[in-house]
CSV table of C-alpha atoms in Angstrom, one decimal:
chain,number,residue,atom,x,y,z
A,1,UNK,CA,35.5,2.2,-64.4
A,2,UNK,CA,31.7,2.2,-64.9
A,3,UNK,CA,29.6,2.0,-68.0
A,4,UNK,CA,29.8,4.2,-71.0
A,5,UNK,CA,26.3,5.4,-71.8
A,6,UNK,CA,25.6,6.8,-75.2
A,7,UNK,CA,22.2,8.4,-76.1
A,8,UNK,CA,20.7,9.4,-79.4
A,9,UNK,CA,17.8,11.8,-79.7
A,10,UNK,CA,16.2,14.2,-82.1
A,11,UNK,CA,12.7,15.8,-82.2
A,12,UNK,CA,10.7,14.8,-79.2
A,13,UNK,CA,13.9,13.5,-77.4
A,14,UNK,CA,14.7,16.1,-75.0
A,15,UNK,CA,12.1,15.1,-72.3
A,16,UNK,CA,13.2,11.4,-72.5
A,17,UNK,CA,16.9,12.6,-72.0
A,18,UNK,CA,15.9,14.6,-69.1
A,19,UNK,CA,14.1,11.7,-67.7
A,20,UNK,CA,17.1,9.3,-68.0
A,21,UNK,CA,19.7,11.8,-66.7
A,22,UNK,CA,17.5,12.8,-63.9
A,23,UNK,CA,17.4,9.2,-62.7
A,24,UNK,CA,21.0,8.8,-62.4
A,25,UNK,CA,22.4,8.8,-58.8
A,26,UNK,CA,24.9,11.1,-57.6
A,27,UNK,CA,27.1,8.1,-57.0
A,28,UNK,CA,26.7,7.1,-60.7
A,29,UNK,CA,29.8,5.4,-62.0
A,30,UNK,CA,29.0,5.9,-65.6
A,31,UNK,CA,30.2,8.4,-68.2
A,32,UNK,CA,27.2,9.6,-70.2
A,33,UNK,CA,27.4,11.1,-73.7
A,34,UNK,CA,24.5,12.6,-75.6
A,35,UNK,CA,24.1,13.4,-79.3
A,36,UNK,CA,21.0,15.5,-79.8
A,37,UNK,CA,20.3,17.1,-83.2
A,38,UNK,CA,20.8,20.6,-82.5
A,39,UNK,CA,22.6,21.2,-85.9
A,40,UNK,CA,24.5,24.6,-85.8
A,41,UNK,CA,21.9,26.2,-83.5
A,42,UNK,CA,23.1,27.5,-80.2
A,43,UNK,CA,22.5,24.7,-77.5
A,44,UNK,CA,21.4,25.1,-73.9
A,45,UNK,CA,20.8,21.4,-73.4
A,46,UNK,CA,23.5,21.2,-70.7
A,47,UNK,CA,21.9,24.0,-68.8
A,48,UNK,CA,18.5,22.4,-69.1
A,49,UNK,CA,19.7,18.9,-68.0
A,50,UNK,CA,21.6,20.6,-65.0
A,51,UNK,CA,18.5,21.7,-63.6
A,52,UNK,CA,17.5,18.2,-62.6
A,53,UNK,CA,20.7,16.2,-62.9
A,54,UNK,CA,22.7,15.1,-59.9
A,55,UNK,CA,25.8,14.9,-62.1
A,56,UNK,CA,27.8,17.6,-63.6
A,57,UNK,CA,26.7,18.3,-67.3
A,58,UNK,CA,28.4,20.2,-70.1
A,59,UNK,CA,29.4,20.2,-73.7
A,60,UNK,CA,32.1,17.9,-74.7
A,61,UNK,CA,35.5,19.5,-75.6
A,62,UNK,CA,38.1,18.2,-78.0
A,63,UNK,CA,40.9,16.4,-76.1
A,64,UNK,CA,38.9,16.4,-72.8
A,65,UNK,CA,39.6,13.4,-70.6
A,66,UNK,CA,36.5,11.3,-69.8
A,67,UNK,CA,35.4,11.2,-66.2
A,68,UNK,CA,33.1,8.9,-64.4
A,69,UNK,CA,30.0,10.5,-63.1
A,70,UNK,CA,29.7,13.2,-65.6
A,71,UNK,CA,27.3,13.8,-68.6
A,72,UNK,CA,28.7,15.3,-72.0
A,73,UNK,CA,26.6,16.7,-74.5
A,74,UNK,CA,27.8,17.0,-78.2
A,75,UNK,CA,28.3,20.7,-79.0
A,76,UNK,CA,26.5,22.4,-82.0
A,77,UNK,CA,27.8,21.5,-85.4
A,78,UNK,CA,30.5,19.1,-84.1
A,79,UNK,CA,30.5,15.3,-84.3
A,80,UNK,CA,31.6,13.8,-80.9
A,81,UNK,CA,33.8,10.7,-80.8
A,82,UNK,CA,35.3,8.6,-77.9
A,83,UNK,CA,38.8,7.6,-78.2
A,84,UNK,CA,40.1,5.5,-75.2
A,85,UNK,CA,39.6,8.0,-72.4
A,86,UNK,CA,39.4,11.2,-74.5
A,87,UNK,CA,36.7,13.0,-76.3
A,88,UNK,CA,37.3,14.0,-80.0
A,89,UNK,CA,35.3,16.5,-81.9
A,90,UNK,CA,35.4,17.4,-85.5
A,91,UNK,CA,33.4,19.3,-88.2
A,92,UNK,CA,33.2,16.4,-90.6
A,93,UNK,CA,30.6,15.6,-93.1
A,94,UNK,CA,27.0,15.4,-91.9
A,95,UNK,CA,25.7,11.8,-91.1
A,96,UNK,CA,22.0,11.3,-91.9
A,97,UNK,CA,21.8,15.0,-92.7
A,98,UNK,CA,22.9,16.3,-89.3
A,99,UNK,CA,25.9,17.3,-87.3
A,100,UNK,CA,26.2,16.4,-84.4
A,101,UNK,CA,24.9,12.9,-85.2
A,102,UNK,CA,24.5,9.8,-83.1
A,103,UNK,CA,26.2,7.2,-85.3
A,104,UNK,CA,29.8,8.6,-85.0
A,105,UNK,CA,29.4,8.6,-81.3
A,106,UNK,CA,27.9,5.1,-81.0
A,107,UNK,CA,30.4,3.5,-83.3
A,108,UNK,CA,33.4,5.1,-81.7
A,109,UNK,CA,32.2,4.1,-78.2
A,110,UNK,CA,31.5,0.6,-79.3
A,111,UNK,CA,35.1,0.2,-80.9
A,112,UNK,CA,36.8,1.8,-77.8
A,113,UNK,CA,34.7,0.3,-74.9
A,114,UNK,CA,32.9,-2.7,-76.3
A,115,UNK,CA,30.9,-4.5,-73.6
A,116,UNK,CA,31.0,-1.5,-71.3
A,117,UNK,CA,28.7,0.5,-73.6
A,118,UNK,CA,24.9,1.0,-73.1
A,119,UNK,CA,23.4,2.5,-76.2
A,120,UNK,CA,20.0,4.2,-76.0
A,121,UNK,CA,18.0,5.3,-79.2
A,122,UNK,CA,15.2,7.9,-78.4
A,123,UNK,CA,12.5,9.7,-80.3
A,124,UNK,CA,13.4,11.5,-83.5
A,125,UNK,CA,13.1,11.8,-87.2
A,126,UNK,CA,15.1,9.6,-89.6
A,127,UNK,CA,17.5,6.8,-89.0
A,128,UNK,CA,20.4,8.3,-87.1
A,129,UNK,CA,21.5,6.0,-84.4
A,130,UNK,CA,20.4,2.7,-85.8
A,131,UNK,CA,23.7,1.6,-87.3
A,132,UNK,CA,25.5,2.8,-84.3
A,133,UNK,CA,23.2,0.9,-82.0
A,134,UNK,CA,23.8,-2.3,-84.0
A,135,UNK,CA,27.4,-1.9,-83.7
A,136,UNK,CA,27.1,-1.4,-79.8
A,137,UNK,CA,25.4,-4.7,-79.7
A,138,UNK,CA,27.7,-6.4,-82.1
A,139,UNK,CA,30.7,-5.2,-79.9
A,140,UNK,CA,29.1,-6.9,-76.8
A,141,UNK,CA,27.3,-3.7,-75.3
A,142,UNK,CA,23.6,-3.3,-74.2
A,143,UNK,CA,21.3,-1.8,-76.9
A,144,UNK,CA,18.1,-0.3,-75.7
A,145,UNK,CA,15.3,1.6,-77.7
A,146,UNK,CA,12.4,3.7,-76.6
A,147,UNK,CA,9.2,2.1,-77.3
A,148,UNK,CA,8.1,3.5,-80.7
A,149,UNK,CA,4.5,3.5,-79.5
A,150,UNK,CA,5.5,6.0,-76.7
A,151,UNK,CA,8.1,8.1,-78.7
A,152,UNK,CA,6.7,11.6,-79.9
A,153,UNK,CA,8.6,10.8,-83.2
A,154,UNK,CA,8.9,7.1,-83.7
A,155,UNK,CA,11.2,7.0,-86.7
A,156,UNK,CA,14.5,6.7,-85.0
A,157,UNK,CA,13.3,4.0,-82.7
A,158,UNK,CA,11.7,2.0,-85.6
A,159,UNK,CA,14.9,2.4,-87.6
A,160,UNK,CA,16.8,1.0,-84.7
A,161,UNK,CA,14.6,-1.9,-84.3
A,162,UNK,CA,14.7,-2.7,-88.1
A,163,UNK,CA,18.5,-2.4,-88.3
A,164,UNK,CA,19.1,-5.2,-85.7
A,165,UNK,CA,17.4,-6.8,-82.6
A,166,UNK,CA,18.1,-4.6,-79.7
A,167,UNK,CA,18.1,-6.2,-76.2
A,168,UNK,CA,15.0,-4.3,-75.4
A,169,UNK,CA,12.4,-1.8,-76.6
A,170,UNK,CA,11.1,-0.1,-73.4
A,171,UNK,CA,9.2,2.9,-72.0
A,172,UNK,CA,11.6,5.7,-71.1
A,173,UNK,CA,10.9,5.2,-67.4
A,174,UNK,CA,11.9,1.8,-67.6
A,175,UNK,CA,15.0,2.5,-69.7
A,176,UNK,CA,15.9,5.2,-66.9
A,177,UNK,CA,15.5,2.9,-64.0
A,178,UNK,CA,17.5,0.1,-65.7
A,179,UNK,CA,20.4,2.5,-66.5
A,180,UNK,CA,20.4,3.9,-63.1
A,181,UNK,CA,20.5,0.4,-61.6
A,182,UNK,CA,23.4,-0.5,-63.9
A,183,UNK,CA,25.4,2.7,-62.8
A,184,UNK,CA,24.9,1.7,-59.2
A,185,UNK,CA,26.4,-1.7,-60.0
A,186,UNK,CA,29.2,-0.1,-61.8
A,187,UNK,CA,29.1,-2.4,-64.8
A,188,UNK,CA,26.6,-3.2,-67.6
A,189,UNK,CA,26.8,-7.0,-67.3
A,190,UNK,CA,25.7,-7.6,-70.8
A,191,UNK,CA,25.3,-11.1,-72.1
A,192,UNK,CA,28.2,-12.5,-74.1
A,193,UNK,CA,27.9,-12.1,-77.8
A,194,UNK,CA,30.0,-12.9,-80.8
A,195,UNK,CA,32.0,-10.0,-82.3
A,196,UNK,CA,30.4,-9.9,-85.8
A,197,UNK,CA,30.7,-6.8,-88.0
A,198,UNK,CA,28.0,-4.4,-89.0
A,199,UNK,CA,27.9,-3.6,-92.6
A,200,UNK,CA,28.4,0.0,-93.3
A,201,UNK,CA,28.5,1.3,-89.7
A,202,UNK,CA,32.3,1.6,-89.6
A,203,UNK,CA,32.3,3.8,-92.6
A,204,UNK,CA,31.2,6.8,-90.4
A,205,UNK,CA,34.3,6.9,-88.5
A,206,UNK,CA,37.4,9.2,-89.7
A,207,UNK,CA,40.1,7.0,-91.1
A,208,UNK,CA,42.6,7.9,-88.3
A,209,UNK,CA,40.1,6.6,-85.6
A,210,UNK,CA,39.2,3.2,-87.0
């Protein structure tokens, strides 16, 4: 199976998400998961992404089996987790004052898929995604951050940069081309790293998914 791509975004993040998803080829071997801060408001993010995506896009569903070459968006007011081939949703406590949040998605992906994960932190307010991206890197995955100088709202990228040392901080166009190339290869090929823990990150997972 191909890479597991997890993307975090909030304010100012929709255009970068569209750019990354639109760059993915129809033959993409990755499974892509997006946590965008919609809160409890109705979300048409899948419909928006479908306009330019070569891959099927939809909201993730609880118990849904993960398939390669698909894009899954966290539905409104639900955290989305990855659990060894299956999507899990819940209405747990807000993380960084939001639900859905990126950290639950990122941490669960890192625990389940380790070096196969590509984590991407994009424009947004606050620090959601920072601990999760550090966990992705600690588990051997690839950690990418949008260049804060380019981001419409640089708080999330800066928080990710401060939480750890991501593999790269890049303009979205470069992130998109890099992810597309990795999808074509069918593997993320991250450099080997030691599996060290990230303080506080695992606490956002439900007890029965640790």
